[in-house]
Coordinates of C-alpha atoms in Angstrom, one line a residue:
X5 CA 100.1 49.7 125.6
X6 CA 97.6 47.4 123.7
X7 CA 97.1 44.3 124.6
X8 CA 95.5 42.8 121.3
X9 CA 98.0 41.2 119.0
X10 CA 97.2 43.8 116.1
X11 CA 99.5 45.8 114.5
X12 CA 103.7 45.1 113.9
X13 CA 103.5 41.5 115.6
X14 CA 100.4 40.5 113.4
X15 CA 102.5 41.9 110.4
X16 CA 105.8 40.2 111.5
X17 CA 104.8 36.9 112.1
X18 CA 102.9 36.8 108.9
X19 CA 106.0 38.0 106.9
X20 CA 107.8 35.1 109.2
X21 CA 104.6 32.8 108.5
X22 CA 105.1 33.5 104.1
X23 CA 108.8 32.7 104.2
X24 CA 108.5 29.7 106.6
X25 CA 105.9 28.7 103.9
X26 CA 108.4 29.0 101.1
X27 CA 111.1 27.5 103.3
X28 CA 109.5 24.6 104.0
X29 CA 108.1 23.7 100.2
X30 CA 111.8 24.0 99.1
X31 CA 112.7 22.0 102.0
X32 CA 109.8 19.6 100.3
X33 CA 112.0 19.1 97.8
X34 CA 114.9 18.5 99.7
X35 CA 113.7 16.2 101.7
X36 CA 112.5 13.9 99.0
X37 CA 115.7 14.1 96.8
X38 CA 117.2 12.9 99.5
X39 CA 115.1 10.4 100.4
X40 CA 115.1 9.4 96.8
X41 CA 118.5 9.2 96.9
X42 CA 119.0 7.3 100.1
X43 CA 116.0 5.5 100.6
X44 CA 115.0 4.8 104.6
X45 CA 117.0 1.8 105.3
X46 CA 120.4 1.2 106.9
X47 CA 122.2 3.6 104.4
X48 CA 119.9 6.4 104.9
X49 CA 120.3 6.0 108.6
X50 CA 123.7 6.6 108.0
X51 CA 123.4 10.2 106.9
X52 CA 120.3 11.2 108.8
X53 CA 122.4 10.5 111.8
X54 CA 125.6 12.1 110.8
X55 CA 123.6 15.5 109.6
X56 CA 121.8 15.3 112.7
X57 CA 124.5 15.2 115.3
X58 CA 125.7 18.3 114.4
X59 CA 122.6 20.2 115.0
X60 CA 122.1 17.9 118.2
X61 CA 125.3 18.8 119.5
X62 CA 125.0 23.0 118.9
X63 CA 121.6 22.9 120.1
X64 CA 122.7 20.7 123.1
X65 CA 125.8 22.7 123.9
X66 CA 124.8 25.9 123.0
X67 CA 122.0 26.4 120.7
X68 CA 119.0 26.5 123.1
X69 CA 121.0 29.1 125.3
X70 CA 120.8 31.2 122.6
X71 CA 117.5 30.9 121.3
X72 CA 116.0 31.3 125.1
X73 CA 118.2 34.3 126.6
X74 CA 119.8 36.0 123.6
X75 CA 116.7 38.5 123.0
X76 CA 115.4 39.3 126.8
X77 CA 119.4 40.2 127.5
X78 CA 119.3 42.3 124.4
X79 CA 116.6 43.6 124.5
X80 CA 116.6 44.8 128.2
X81 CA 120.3 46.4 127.3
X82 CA 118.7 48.1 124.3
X83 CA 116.4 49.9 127.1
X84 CA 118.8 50.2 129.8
X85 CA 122.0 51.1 128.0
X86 CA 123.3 54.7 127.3
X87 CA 124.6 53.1 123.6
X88 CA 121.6 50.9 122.9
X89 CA 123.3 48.2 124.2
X90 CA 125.6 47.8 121.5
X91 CA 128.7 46.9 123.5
X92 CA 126.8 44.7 125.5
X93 CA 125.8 43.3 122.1
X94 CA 129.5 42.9 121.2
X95 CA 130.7 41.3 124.2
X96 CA 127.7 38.8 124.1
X97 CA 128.7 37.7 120.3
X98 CA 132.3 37.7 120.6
X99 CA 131.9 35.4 123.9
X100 CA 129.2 32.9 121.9
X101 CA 131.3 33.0 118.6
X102 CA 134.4 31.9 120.4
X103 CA 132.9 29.4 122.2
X104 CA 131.0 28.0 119.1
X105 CA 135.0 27.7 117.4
X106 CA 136.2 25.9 120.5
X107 CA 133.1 23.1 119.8
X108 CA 133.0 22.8 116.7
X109 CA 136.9 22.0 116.6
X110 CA 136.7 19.9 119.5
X111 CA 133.7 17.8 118.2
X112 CA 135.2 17.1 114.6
X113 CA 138.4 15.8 116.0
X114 CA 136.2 13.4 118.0
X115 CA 133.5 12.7 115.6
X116 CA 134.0 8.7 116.0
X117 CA 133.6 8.7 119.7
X118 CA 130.6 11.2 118.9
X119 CA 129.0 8.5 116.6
X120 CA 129.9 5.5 119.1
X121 CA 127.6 7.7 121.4
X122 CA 124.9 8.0 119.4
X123 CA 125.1 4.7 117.6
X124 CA 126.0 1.1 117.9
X125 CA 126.8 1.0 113.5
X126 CA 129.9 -1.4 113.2
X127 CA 131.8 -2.7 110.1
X128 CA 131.0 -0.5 106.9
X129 CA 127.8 1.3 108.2
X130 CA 129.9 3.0 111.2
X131 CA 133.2 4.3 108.8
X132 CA 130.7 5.6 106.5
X133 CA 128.9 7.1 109.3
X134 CA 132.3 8.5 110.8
X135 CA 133.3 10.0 107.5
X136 CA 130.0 11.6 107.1
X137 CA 130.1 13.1 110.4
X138 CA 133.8 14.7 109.8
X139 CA 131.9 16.6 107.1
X140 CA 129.0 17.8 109.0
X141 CA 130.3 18.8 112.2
X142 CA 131.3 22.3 111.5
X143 CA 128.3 23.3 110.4
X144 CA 127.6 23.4 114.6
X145 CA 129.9 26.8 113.8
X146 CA 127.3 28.0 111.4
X147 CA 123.9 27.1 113.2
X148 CA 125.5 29.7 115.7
X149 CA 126.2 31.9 113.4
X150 CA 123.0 32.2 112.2
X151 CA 120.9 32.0 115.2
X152 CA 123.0 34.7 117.1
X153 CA 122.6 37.1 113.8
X154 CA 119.3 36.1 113.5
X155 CA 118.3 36.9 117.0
X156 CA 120.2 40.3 117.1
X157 CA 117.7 41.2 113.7
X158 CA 114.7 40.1 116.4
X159 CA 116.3 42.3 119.1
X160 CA 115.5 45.3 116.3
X161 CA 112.7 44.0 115.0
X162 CA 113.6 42.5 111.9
X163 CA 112.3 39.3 112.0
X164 CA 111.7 38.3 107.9
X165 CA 115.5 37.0 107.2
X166 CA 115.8 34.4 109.6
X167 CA 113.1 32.8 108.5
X168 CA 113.9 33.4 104.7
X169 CA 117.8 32.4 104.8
X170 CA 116.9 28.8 105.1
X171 CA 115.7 28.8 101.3
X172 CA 119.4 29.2 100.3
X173 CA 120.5 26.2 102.4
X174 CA 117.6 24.0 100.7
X175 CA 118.6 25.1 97.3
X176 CA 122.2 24.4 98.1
X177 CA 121.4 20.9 99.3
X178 CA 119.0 20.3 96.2
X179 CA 121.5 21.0 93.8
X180 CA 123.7 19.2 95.6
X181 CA 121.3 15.7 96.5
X182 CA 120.4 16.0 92.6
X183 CA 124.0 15.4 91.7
X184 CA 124.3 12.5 94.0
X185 CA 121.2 10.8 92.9
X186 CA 123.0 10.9 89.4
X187 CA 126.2 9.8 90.6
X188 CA 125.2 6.7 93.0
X189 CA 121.4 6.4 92.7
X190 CA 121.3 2.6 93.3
X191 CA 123.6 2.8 97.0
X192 CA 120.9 1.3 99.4
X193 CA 123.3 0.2 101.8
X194 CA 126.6 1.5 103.4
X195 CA 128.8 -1.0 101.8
X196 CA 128.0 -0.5 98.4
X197 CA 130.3 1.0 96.0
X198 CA 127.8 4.4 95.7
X199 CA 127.9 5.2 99.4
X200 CA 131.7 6.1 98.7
X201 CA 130.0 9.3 96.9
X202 CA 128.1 10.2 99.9
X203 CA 130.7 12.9 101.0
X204 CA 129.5 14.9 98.3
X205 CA 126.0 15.2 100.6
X206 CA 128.3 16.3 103.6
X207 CA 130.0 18.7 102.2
X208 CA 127.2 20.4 100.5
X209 CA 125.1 19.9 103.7
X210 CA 127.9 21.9 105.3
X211 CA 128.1 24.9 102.2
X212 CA 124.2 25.2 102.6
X213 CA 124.1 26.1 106.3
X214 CA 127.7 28.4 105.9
X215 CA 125.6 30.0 103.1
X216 CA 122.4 30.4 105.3
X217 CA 124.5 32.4 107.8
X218 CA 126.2 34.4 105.3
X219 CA 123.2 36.1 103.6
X220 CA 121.8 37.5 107.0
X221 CA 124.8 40.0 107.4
X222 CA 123.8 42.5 104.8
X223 CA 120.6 43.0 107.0
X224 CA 122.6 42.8 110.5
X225 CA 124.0 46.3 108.2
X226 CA 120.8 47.1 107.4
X227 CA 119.7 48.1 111.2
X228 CA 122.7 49.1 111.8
X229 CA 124.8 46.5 113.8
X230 CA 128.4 46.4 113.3
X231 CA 130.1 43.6 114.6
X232 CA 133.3 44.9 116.5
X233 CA 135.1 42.2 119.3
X234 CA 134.7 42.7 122.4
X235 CA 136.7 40.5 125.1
X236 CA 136.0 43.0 128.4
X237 CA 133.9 40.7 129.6
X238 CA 134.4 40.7 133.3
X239 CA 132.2 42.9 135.1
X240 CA 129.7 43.6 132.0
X241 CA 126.9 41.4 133.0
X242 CA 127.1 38.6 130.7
X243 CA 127.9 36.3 134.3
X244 CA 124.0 37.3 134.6
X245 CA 123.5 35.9 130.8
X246 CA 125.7 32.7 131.5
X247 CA 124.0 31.9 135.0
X248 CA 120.7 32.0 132.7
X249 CA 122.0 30.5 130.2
X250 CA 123.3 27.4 132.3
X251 CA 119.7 26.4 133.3
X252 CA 118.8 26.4 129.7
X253 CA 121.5 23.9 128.9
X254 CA 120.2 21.6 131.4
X255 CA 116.7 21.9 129.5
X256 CA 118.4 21.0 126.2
X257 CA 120.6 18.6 128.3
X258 CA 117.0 16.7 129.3
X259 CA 115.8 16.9 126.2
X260 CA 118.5 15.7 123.9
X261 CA 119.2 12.5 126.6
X262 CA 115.4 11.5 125.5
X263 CA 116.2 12.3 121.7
X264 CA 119.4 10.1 122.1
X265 CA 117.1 7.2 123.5
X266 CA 115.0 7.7 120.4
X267 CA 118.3 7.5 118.3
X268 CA 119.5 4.5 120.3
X269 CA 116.1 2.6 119.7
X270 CA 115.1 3.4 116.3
X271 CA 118.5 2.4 114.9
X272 CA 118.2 -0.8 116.8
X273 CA 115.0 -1.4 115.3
X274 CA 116.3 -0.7 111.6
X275 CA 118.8 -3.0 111.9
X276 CA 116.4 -5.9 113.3
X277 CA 114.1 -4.7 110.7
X278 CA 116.7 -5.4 107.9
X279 CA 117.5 -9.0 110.1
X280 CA 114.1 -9.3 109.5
X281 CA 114.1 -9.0 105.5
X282 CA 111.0 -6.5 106.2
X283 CA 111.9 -5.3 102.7
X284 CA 111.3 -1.3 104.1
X285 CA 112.3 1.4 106.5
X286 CA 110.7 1.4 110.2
X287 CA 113.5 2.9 112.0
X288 CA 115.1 6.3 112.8
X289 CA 115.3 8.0 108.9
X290 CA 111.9 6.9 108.6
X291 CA 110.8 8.4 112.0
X292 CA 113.0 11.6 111.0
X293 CA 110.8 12.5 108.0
X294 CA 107.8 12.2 109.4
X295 CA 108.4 14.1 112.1
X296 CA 109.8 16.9 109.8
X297 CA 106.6 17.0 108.0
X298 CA 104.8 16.9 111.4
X299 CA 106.8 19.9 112.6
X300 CA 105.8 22.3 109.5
X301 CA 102.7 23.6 111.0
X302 CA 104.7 24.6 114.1
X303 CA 107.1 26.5 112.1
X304 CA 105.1 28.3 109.9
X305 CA 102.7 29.2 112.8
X306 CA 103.7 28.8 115.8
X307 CA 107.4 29.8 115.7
X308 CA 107.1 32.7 113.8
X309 CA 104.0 33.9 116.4
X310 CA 105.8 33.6 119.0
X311 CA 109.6 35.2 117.5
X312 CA 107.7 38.3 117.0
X313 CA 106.2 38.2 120.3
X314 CA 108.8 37.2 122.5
X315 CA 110.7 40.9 122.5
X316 CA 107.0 42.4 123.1
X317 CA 106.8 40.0 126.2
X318 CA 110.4 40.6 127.5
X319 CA 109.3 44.4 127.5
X320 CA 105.8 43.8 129.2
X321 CA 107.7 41.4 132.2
X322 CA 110.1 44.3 132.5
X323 CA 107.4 46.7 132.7
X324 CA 105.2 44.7 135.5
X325 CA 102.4 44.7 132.4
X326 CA 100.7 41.3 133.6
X327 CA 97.3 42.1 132.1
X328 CA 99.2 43.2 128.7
X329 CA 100.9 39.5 129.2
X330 CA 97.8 37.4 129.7
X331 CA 96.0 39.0 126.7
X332 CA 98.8 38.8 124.2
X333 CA 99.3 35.0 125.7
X334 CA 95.4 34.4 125.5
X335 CA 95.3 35.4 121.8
X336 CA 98.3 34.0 120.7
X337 CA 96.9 30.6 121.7
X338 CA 93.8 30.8 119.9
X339 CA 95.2 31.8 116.7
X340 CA 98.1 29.5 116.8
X341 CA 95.3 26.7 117.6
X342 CA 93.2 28.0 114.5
X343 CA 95.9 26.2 112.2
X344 CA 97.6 23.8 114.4
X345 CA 94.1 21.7 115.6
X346 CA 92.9 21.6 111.9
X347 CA 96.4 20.8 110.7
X348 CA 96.8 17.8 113.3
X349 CA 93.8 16.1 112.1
X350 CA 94.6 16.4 108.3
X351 CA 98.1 14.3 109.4
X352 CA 95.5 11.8 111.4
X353 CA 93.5 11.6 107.9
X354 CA 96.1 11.9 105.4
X355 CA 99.6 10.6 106.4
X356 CA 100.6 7.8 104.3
X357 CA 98.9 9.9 101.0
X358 CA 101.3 13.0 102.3
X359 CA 104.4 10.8 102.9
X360 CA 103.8 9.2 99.6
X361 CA 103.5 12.4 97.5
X362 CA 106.4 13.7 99.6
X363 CA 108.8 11.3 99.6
X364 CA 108.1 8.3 97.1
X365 CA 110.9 8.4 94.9
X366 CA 114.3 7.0 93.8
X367 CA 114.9 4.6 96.5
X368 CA 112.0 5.0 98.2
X369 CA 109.3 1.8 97.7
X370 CA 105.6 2.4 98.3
X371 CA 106.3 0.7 101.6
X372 CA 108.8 2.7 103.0
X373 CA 106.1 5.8 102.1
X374 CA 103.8 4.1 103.8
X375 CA 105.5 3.2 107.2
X376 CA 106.1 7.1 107.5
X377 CA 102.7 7.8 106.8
X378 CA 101.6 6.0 109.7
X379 CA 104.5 7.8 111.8
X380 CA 102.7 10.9 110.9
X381 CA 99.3 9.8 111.6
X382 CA 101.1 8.3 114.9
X383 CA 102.3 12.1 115.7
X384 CA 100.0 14.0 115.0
X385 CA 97.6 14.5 117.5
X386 CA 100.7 15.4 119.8
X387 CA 100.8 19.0 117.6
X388 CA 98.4 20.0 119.4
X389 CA 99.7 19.7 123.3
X390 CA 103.3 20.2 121.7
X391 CA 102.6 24.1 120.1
X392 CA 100.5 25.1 123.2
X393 CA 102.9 23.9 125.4
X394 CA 106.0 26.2 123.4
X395 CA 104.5 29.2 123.4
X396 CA 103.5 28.5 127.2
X397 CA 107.4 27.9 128.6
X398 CA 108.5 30.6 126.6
X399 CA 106.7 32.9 129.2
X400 CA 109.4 31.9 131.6
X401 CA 112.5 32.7 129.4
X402 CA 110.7 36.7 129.4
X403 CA 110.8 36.6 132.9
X404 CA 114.4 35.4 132.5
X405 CA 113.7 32.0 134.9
X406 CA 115.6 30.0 133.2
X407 CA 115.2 26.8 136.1
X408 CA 111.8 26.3 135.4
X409 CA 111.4 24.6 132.2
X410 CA 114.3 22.5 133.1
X411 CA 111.7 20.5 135.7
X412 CA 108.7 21.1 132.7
X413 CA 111.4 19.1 130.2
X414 CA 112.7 16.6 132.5
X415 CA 108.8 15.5 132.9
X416 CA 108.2 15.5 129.3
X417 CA 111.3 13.4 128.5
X418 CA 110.9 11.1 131.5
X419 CA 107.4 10.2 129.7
X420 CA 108.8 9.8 126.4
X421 CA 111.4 7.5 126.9
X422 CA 109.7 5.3 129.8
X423 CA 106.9 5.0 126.9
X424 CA 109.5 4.5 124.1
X425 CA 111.2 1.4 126.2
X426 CA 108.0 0.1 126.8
X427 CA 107.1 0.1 123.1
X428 CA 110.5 -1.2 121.9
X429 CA 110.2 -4.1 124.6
X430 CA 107.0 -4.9 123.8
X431 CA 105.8 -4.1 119.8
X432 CA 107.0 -6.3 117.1
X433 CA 110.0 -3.9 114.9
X434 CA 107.5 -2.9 112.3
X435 CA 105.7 -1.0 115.0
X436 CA 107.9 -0.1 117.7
X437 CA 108.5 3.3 115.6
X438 CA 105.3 4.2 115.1
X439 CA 104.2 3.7 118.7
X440 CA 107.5 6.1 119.9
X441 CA 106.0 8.7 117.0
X442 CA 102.7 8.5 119.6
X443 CA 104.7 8.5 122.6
X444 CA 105.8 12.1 121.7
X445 CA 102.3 13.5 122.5
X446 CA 102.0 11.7 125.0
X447 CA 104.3 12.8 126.5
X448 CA 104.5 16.5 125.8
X449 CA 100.3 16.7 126.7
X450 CA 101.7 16.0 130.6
X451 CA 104.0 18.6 130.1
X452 CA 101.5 21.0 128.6
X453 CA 99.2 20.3 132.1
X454 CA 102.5 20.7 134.0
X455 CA 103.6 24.0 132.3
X456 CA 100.0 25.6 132.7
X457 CA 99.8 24.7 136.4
X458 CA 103.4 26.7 137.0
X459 CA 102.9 29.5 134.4
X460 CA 99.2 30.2 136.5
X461 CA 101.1 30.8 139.6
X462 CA 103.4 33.3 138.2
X463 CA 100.7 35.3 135.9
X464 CA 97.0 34.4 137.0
X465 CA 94.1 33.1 135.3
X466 CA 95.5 33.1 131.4
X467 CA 91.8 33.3 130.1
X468 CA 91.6 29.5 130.0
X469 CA 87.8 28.8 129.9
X470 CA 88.0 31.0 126.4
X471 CA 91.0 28.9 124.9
X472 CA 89.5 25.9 126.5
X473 CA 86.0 26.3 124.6
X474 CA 88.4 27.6 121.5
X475 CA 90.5 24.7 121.3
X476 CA 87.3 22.2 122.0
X477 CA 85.7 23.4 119.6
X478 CA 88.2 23.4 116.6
X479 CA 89.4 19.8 117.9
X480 CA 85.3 19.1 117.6
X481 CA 85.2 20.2 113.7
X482 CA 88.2 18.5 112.9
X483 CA 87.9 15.8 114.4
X484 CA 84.5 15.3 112.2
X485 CA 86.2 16.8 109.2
X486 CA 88.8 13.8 109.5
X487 CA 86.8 11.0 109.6
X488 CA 84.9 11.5 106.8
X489 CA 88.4 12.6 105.2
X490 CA 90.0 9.5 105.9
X491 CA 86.9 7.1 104.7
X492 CA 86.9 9.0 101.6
X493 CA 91.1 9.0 101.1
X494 CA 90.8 4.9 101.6
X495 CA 88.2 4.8 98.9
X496 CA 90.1 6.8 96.6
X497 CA 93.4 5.3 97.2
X498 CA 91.9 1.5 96.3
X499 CA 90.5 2.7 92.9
X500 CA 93.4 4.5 91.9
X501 CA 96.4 2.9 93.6
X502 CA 99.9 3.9 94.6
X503 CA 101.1 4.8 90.9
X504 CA 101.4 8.1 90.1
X505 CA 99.0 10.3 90.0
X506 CA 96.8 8.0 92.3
X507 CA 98.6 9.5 95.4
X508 CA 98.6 13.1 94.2
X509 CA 94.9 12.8 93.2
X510 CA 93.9 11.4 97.0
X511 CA 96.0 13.9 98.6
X512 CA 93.8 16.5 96.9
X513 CA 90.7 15.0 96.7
X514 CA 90.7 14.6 100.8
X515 CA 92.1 17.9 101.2
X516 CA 89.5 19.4 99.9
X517 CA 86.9 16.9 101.5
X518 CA 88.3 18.3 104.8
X519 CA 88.5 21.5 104.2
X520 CA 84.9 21.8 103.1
X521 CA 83.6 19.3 106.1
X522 CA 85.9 21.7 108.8
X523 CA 84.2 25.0 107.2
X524 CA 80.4 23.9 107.3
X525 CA 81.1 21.8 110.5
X526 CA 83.2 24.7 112.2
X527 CA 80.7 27.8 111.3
X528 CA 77.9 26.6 113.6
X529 CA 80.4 26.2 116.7
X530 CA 81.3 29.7 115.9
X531 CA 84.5 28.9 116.3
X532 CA 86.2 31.8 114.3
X533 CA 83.9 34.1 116.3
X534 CA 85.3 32.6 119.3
X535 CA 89.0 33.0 118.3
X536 CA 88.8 36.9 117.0
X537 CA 86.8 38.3 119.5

């Protein structure tokens, strides 16, 4: 067996990489029609919350049980099975699907007391919030959908659809924020007469995801896979697939009680904010953008490394291959680092100029761009501890230890929110935020320390001096690259202001100043020597 990441995984997680890429410049667009038609304040907070529970709730419940033991089980049937493992395949979606209907139902029904949970809104701001949520809460049903037909396609291989299907969801949900912003452009906060409208961005937030799981059937066809129910469950081996799957949902259980602090606090700050007459957004929709934008290297790198690689790891901890396991881990560290060090320091250089070309629009004001800018900047050195540190854990899901990163995830959220209290108690509201954004890497470089320390035990030395002098060495030339970036961005950015194309002309201008610096500064450190040998 090779141990080089050559070959189909190279070729699959570029495919992933490209539509990731595609994926997240429609989701570009999404993002800032909504936030031009929302703006960040208390109305905005309104629907980020709503359209987030949902996806909080599946990933909480279900979601991350799925995502961590749904291709080791399938793939170790598709080995040890006389048919594949296609019954086993059966039993294990028929089980997931009907326990996905039994949430989803159960969580609409309650969708004030979920809001009450996640919230303290009262008056105007909570109704609208509640009636929002009605509207979102089934798509919980259609995140499973999609991640347990997406995950069967991994199981064979096909790993280009699940990364591609999210377009249709973005161009659903542009269509459907362009209509709103025509309808009620001007509804800044929850009692005016526009936010009435706003059920219009439920429901299409709803169609996009429904429509996201639809289109990866005709490839579920494609390899195959037909979907027939299965309820002989007892005695198949899917107790073995629940008992994993039970220490999963205590990792997601961990993490989602730290994400619910976040909620709690941010929130809390928007409203003092608005006390305040701070005139802009510092709380949670303003903290939700930038950390999408933060999370795009991740996806288009990271994630889509490591979906192609997790079936080839399965295989190998099935096999006994450690050596094959180290190497493939090894590499897939330094070429994930490649992008994500150089990447974190362009968000360190660049955030308010990206946030502004991103998202200032409609309702957004120059200082609502600006706040999430610095949120950006705020996160972004935590890329780096936070990519390393996935790829590491998901070592343990291929061994099928599942108990693990539930004591890696209770460290990394215990950090996180004893930081984020001690930054709401003691940073005025217009920074509070902002210092949580830092928090997060914080936070997750303890858990990268923490992870490494257990995952050496289990596998050996994981080539560390080499990743260690990779990663120093990239964080060296970018961190050079920056600084000069960010001079040069501040210049630009007096002389040609915050009107348009001032923004879009310093976003490019520095880009290129850091790419250029990175290049000349990152050739004599030999650094892509040092990450392709």
């Amino acid at each position: 067996m090779t141990t080089t990441l050559a070959g189909s995984v190279r070729r699959s997680s570029t495919a992933m990489a490209l539509g990731t890429v595609v994926s997240r410049l429609t989701g570009f667009v999404r993002s800032a029609l909504l936030a031009a038609a929302l703006g960040s304040a208390l109305f905005a907070d309104a629907f980020t919350v709503a359209n987030t529970i949902p996806n909080i709730l599946y990933i909480l419940l279900l979601g991350g049980a799925l995502n961590a033991v749904f291709v080791p089980q399938l793939v170790r049937a598709m080995t040890r099975d006389r048919d594949g493992g296609v019954a086993y395949t059966n039993r294990l979606l028929t089980a997931a699907g009907a326990l996905l209907l039994v949430i989803t139902v159960a969580a609409t029904a309650a969708a004030p007391v979920v809001v009450d949970v996640y919230t303290d809104f009262t008056g105007a701001q909570r109704e609208l919030t509640v009636m929002l949520a009605r509207y979102c809460l089934p798509q919980i049903f259609f995140y499973g959908l999609f991640t347990i037909a997406g995950q069967v396609l991994n199981s064979h291989g096909r790993f280009g659809p699940m990364m591609w299907a999210p377009i249709v969801n973005n161009l659903v949900v542009i269509g459907v924020a362009a209509s709103y912003l025509v309808l009620a452009a001007n509804a800044r906060n929850a009692g005016d007469p526009g936010s009435q409208a706003a059920g219009l961005l439920g429901l299409g937030s709803t169609l996009g995801v429904a429509l996201q799981s639809a289109v990866l059937i005709p490839f579920l066809h494609g390899v195959g896979y037909r979907w027939s129910p299965r309820f002989d469950w007892r005695g198949s081996g899917l107790d073995k697939a629940a008992r994993l799957a039970g220490w999963t949902v205590l990792v997601v259980v961990v993490n989602q009680l730290g994400y619910w602090v976040v909620i709690q606090l941010s929130t809390k700050v928007s409203q003092l904010a608005d006390q305040q007459h701070l005139g802009y957004g510092v709380g949670y929709s303003a903290y939700s953008n930038a950390h999408l934008l933060w999370m795009i290297p991740q996806g288009v790198v990271t994630v889509s490394l490591l979906t192609a690689l997790l079936p080839r790891l399965s295989r190998q901890a099935e096999a006994g291959d450690l050596t094959s396991m180290r190497a493939d881990l090894s590499e897939a560290l330094r070429v994930s680092g490649t992008f994500i060090v150089p990447s974190a320091f362009v968000f360190v250089a660049l955030g308010p100029q990206i946030t502004t070309v991103v998202f200032r629009y409609g309702n957004v004001s120059d200082g609502d761009a600006l706040v999430m800018g610095q949120m950006l900047s705020a996160f972004a050195l935590g890329l780096i501890p936070f990519s390393a540190q996935y790829l590491l854990v998901r070592v343990f899901y291929a061994f099928e230890d599942t108990r693990t990163p539930v004591v890696v995830a209770a460290w990394i959220t215990g950090i996180h929110v004893l930081l984020s209290v001690i930054c709401f108690a003691t940073l005025p509201a217009r920074w509070v935020v902002t210092g949580m954004a830092a928090a997060y890497g914080v936070a997750y470089a303890a858990g990268l320390w923490i992870t490494a320390r257990k995952l050496r035990r289990r596998l050996g030395q994981l080539g560390g001096r080499g990743v260690r002098r990779t990663y120093t060495r990239l964080i060296i030339a970018s961190a050079a690259a920056s600084a000069v970036t960010f001079a040069i961005a501040n210049v630009l950015t007096k002389a040609m202001g915050t009107a348009f194309p001032g923004p879009a002309v310093t976003l490019a201008g520095g880009g290129l100043v850091f790419l250029a610096c990175f290049v000349v500064l990152a050739r004599p450190l030999r650094t892509h020597k040092e990450v392709t040998t």
